[in-house]
Short mmCIF file of C-alpha atoms and ligand atoms in Angstrom, two decimals:
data_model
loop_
_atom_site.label_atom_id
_atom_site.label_comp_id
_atom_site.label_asym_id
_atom_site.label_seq_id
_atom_site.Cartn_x
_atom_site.Cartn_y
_atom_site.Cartn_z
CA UNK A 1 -5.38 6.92 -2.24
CA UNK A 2 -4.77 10.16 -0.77
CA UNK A 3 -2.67 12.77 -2.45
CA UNK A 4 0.98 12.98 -3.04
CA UNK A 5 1.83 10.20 -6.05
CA UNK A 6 4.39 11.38 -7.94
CA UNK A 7 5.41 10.53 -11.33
CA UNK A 8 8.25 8.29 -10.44
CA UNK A 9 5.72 6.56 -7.65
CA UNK A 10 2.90 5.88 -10.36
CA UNK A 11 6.14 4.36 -12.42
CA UNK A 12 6.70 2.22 -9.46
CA UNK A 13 3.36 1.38 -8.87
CA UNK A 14 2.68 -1.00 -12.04
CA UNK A 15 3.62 -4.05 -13.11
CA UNK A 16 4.76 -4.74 -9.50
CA UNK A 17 1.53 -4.95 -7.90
CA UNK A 18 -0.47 -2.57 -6.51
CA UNK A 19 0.44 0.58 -4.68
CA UNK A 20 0.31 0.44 -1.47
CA UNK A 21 -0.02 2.83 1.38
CA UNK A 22 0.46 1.61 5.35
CA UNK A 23 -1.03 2.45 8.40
CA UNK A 24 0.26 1.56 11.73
CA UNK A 25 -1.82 2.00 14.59
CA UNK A 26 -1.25 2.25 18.38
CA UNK A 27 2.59 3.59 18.29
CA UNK A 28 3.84 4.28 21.53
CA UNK A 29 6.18 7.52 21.66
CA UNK A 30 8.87 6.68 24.03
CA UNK A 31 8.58 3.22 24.22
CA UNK A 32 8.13 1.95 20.04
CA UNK A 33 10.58 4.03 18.71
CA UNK A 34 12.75 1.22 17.42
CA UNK A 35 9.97 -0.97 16.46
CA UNK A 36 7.77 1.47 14.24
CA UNK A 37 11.19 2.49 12.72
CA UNK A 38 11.17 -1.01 11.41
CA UNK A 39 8.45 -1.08 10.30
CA UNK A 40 8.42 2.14 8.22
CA UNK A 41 11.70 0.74 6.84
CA UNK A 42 10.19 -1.94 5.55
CA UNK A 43 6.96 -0.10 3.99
CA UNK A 44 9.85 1.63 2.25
CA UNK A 45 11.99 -0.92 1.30
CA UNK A 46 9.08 -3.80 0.00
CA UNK A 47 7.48 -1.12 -2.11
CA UNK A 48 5.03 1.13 -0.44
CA UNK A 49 5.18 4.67 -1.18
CA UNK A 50 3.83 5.45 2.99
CA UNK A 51 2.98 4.98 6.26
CA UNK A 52 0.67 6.96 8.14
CA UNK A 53 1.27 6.72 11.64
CA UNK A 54 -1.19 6.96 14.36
CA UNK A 55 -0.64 8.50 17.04
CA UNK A 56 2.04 10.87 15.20
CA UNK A 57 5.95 10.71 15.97
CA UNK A 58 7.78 14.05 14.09
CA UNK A 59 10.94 11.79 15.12
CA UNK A 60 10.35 8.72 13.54
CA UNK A 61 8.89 10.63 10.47
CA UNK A 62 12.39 13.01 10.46
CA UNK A 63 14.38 9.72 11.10
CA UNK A 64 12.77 8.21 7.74
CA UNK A 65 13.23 11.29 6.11
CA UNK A 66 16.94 11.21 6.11
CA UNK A 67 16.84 7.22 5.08
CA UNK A 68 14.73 9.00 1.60
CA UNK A 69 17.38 11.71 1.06
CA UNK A 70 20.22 9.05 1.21
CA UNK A 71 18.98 5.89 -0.64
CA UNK A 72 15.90 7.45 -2.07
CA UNK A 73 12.29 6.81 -2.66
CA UNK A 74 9.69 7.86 -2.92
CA UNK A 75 8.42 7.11 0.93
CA UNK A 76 7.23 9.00 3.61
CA UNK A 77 5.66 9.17 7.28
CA UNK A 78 2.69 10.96 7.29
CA UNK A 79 0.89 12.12 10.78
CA UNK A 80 -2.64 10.27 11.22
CA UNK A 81 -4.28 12.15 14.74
CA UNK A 82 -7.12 9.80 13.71
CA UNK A 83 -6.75 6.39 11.98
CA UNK A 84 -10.85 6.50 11.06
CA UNK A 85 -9.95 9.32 9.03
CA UNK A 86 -6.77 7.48 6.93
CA UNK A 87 -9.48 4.56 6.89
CA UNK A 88 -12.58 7.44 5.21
CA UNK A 89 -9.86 8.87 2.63
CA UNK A 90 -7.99 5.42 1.62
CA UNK A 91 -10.16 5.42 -1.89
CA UNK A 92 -8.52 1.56 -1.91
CA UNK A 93 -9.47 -1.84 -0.07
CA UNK A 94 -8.67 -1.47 4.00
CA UNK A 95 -6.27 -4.62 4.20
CA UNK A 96 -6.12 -5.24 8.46
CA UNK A 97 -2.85 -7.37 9.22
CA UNK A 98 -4.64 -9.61 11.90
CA UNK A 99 -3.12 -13.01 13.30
CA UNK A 100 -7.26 -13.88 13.43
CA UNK A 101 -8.20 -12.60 9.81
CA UNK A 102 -8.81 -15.44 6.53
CA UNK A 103 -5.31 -16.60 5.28
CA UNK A 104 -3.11 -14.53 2.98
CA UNK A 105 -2.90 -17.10 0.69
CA UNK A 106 -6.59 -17.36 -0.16
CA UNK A 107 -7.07 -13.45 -0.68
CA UNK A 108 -4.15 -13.22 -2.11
CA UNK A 109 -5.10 -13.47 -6.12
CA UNK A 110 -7.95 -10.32 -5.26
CA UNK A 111 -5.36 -8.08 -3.56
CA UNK A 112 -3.11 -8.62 -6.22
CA UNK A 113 -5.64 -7.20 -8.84
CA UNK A 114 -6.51 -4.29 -6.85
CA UNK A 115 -4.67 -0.79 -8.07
CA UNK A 116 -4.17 0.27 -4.53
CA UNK A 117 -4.35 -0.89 -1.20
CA UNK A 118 -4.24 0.71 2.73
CA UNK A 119 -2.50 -2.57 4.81
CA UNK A 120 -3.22 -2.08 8.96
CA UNK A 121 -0.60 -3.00 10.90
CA UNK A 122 -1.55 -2.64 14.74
CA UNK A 123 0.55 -2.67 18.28
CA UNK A 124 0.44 -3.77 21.58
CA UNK A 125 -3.50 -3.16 21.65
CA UNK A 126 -5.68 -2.97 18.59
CA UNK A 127 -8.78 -1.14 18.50
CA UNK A 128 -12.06 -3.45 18.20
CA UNK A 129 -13.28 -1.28 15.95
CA UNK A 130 -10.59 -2.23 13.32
CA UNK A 131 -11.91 -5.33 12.70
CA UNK A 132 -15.59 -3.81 11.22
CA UNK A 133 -13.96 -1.33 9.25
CA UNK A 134 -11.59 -3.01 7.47
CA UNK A 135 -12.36 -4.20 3.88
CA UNK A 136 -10.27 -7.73 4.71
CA UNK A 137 -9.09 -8.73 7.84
CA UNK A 138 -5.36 -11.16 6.51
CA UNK A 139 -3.78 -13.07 8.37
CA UNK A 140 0.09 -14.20 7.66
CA UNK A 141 -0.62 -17.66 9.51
CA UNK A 142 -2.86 -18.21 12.18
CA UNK A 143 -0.63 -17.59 14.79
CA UNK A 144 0.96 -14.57 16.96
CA UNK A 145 3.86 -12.74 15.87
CA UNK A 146 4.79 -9.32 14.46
CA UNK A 147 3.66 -6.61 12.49
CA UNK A 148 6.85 -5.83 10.72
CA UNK A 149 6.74 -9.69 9.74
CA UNK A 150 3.29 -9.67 8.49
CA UNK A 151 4.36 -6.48 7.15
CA UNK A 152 6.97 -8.04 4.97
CA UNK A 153 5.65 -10.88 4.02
CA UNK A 154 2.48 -9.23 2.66
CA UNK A 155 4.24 -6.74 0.91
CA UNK A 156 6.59 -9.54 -0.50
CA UNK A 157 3.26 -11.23 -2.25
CA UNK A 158 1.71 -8.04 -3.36
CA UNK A 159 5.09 -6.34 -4.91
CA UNK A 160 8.00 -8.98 -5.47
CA UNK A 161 11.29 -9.45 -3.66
CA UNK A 162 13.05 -5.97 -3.54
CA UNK A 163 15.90 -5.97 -5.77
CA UNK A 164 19.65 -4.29 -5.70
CA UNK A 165 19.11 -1.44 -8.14
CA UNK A 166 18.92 2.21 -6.23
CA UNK A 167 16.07 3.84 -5.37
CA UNK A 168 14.70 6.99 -7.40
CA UNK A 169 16.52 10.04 -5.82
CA UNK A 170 19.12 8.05 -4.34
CA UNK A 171 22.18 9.97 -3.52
CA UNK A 172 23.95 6.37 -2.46
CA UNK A 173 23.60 2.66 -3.58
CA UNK A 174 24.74 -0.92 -2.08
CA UNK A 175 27.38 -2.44 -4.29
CA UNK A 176 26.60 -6.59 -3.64
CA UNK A 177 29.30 -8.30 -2.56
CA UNK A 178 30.27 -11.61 -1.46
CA UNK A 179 32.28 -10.39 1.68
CA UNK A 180 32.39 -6.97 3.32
CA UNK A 181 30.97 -3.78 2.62
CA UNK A 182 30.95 -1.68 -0.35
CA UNK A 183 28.63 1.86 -0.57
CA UNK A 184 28.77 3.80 -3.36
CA UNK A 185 27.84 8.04 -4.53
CA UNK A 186 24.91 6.41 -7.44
CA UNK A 187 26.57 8.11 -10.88
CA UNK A 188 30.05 6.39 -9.75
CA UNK A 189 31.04 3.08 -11.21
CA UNK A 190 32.13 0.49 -8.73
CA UNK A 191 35.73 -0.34 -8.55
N1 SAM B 1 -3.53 -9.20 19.88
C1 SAM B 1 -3.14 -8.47 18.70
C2 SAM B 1 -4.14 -8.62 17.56
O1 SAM B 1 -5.28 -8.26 17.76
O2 SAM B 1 -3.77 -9.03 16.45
C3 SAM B 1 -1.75 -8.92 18.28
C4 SAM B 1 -0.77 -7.84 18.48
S1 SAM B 1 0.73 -8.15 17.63
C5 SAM B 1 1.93 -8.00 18.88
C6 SAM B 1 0.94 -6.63 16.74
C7 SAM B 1 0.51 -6.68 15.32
O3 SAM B 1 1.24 -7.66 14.61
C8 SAM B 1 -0.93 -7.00 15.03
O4 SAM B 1 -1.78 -5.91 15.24
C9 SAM B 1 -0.87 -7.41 13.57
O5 SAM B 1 -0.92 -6.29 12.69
C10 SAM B 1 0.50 -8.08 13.48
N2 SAM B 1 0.42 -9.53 13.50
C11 SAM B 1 0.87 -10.36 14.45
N3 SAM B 1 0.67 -11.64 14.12
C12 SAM B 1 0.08 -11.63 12.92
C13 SAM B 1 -0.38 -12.66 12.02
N4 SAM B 1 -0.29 -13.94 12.32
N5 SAM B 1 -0.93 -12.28 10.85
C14 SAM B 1 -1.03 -10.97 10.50
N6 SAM B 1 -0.63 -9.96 11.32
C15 SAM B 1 -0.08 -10.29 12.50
#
């Protein structure tokens, strides 16, 4: 799926599901900032290495930049001018996030067994022509509510539940603890 694995992503990538790429369609610059943040935070955190975002937003990708240079990756926002063309290059099974798709649960077991997959999370408006192009079009209940939801609970059936351990590359790690807050350099022992 595209280019840019890395040896540390293809390490990641196996046993804990396949990898997985994102693309969110129909950002709105100005008025989504907070919401596509989200979501990219998510991609990130649940396991996917991506998320190409259509129409492009430098400052949500430089945003999610600085999250990967403190607690690591890999993950990154790449700029899709045209979601057809993420769609033509996925080399992987188009997975379309719909509230009107087939249930998760019954495509589950053939998404799981699939090296790689491209999930479609949409906005406000979703183009019609989504819905032909996609390989599946998954639904996380048959109901309406929100792409970084559906996000999450996808990627939490395709990869696991994120653990506590840092991130490749991270410079900083969470230290869990019962009460209060405790952030650590990673290479420090807690204390
Ligand atoms: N009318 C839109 C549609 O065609 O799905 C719903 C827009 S909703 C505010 C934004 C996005 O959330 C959708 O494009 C979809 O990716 C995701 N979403 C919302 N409910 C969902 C559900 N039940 N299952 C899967 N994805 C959902």
């Amino acid at each position: 799926m595209g280019t840019g694995s890395s040896g540390s992503a293809a390490r990641r990538s196996r046993p804990d599901g396949p990898r997985v790429h994102v693309l969110r369609v129909g950002h709105r610059a100005g008025r989504d900032p907070r919401l596509t943040t989200h979501l990219a935070l998510v991609a990130r955190a649940f396991g996917a290495e991506r998320m190409y975002l259509h129409p492009p937003d430098p400052q949500i990708a430089a945003g999610l930049a600085g999250v990967v240079e403190r607690w690591g990756g890999p993950f990154e926002v790449v700029p899709a001018p045209s979601w057809r063309a993420v769609l033509a290059g996925a080399g992987a099974p188009v997975v379309h996030l719909t509230m009107y798709g087939e249930p998760l649960a019954r495509l589950l077991p053939r998404l799981r067994r699939a090296p790689q997959l491209l999930l479609v999370v949409g906005g406000a408006k979703v183009p019609a022509a989504l819905y032909g192009a996609a390989t599946y079009n998954v639904a996380v209940g048959s109901q309406p509510h929100s792409e970084v939801a559906a996000l999450a609970v996808t990627l939490r059936e395709l990869r696991g539940l994120p653990g506590s351990r840092p991130f490749p590359g991270a410079r900083q790690r969470i230290v869990p603890q019962a009460r209060g807050k405790k952030v650590r350099l990673v290479g420090r022992s807690p204390t």
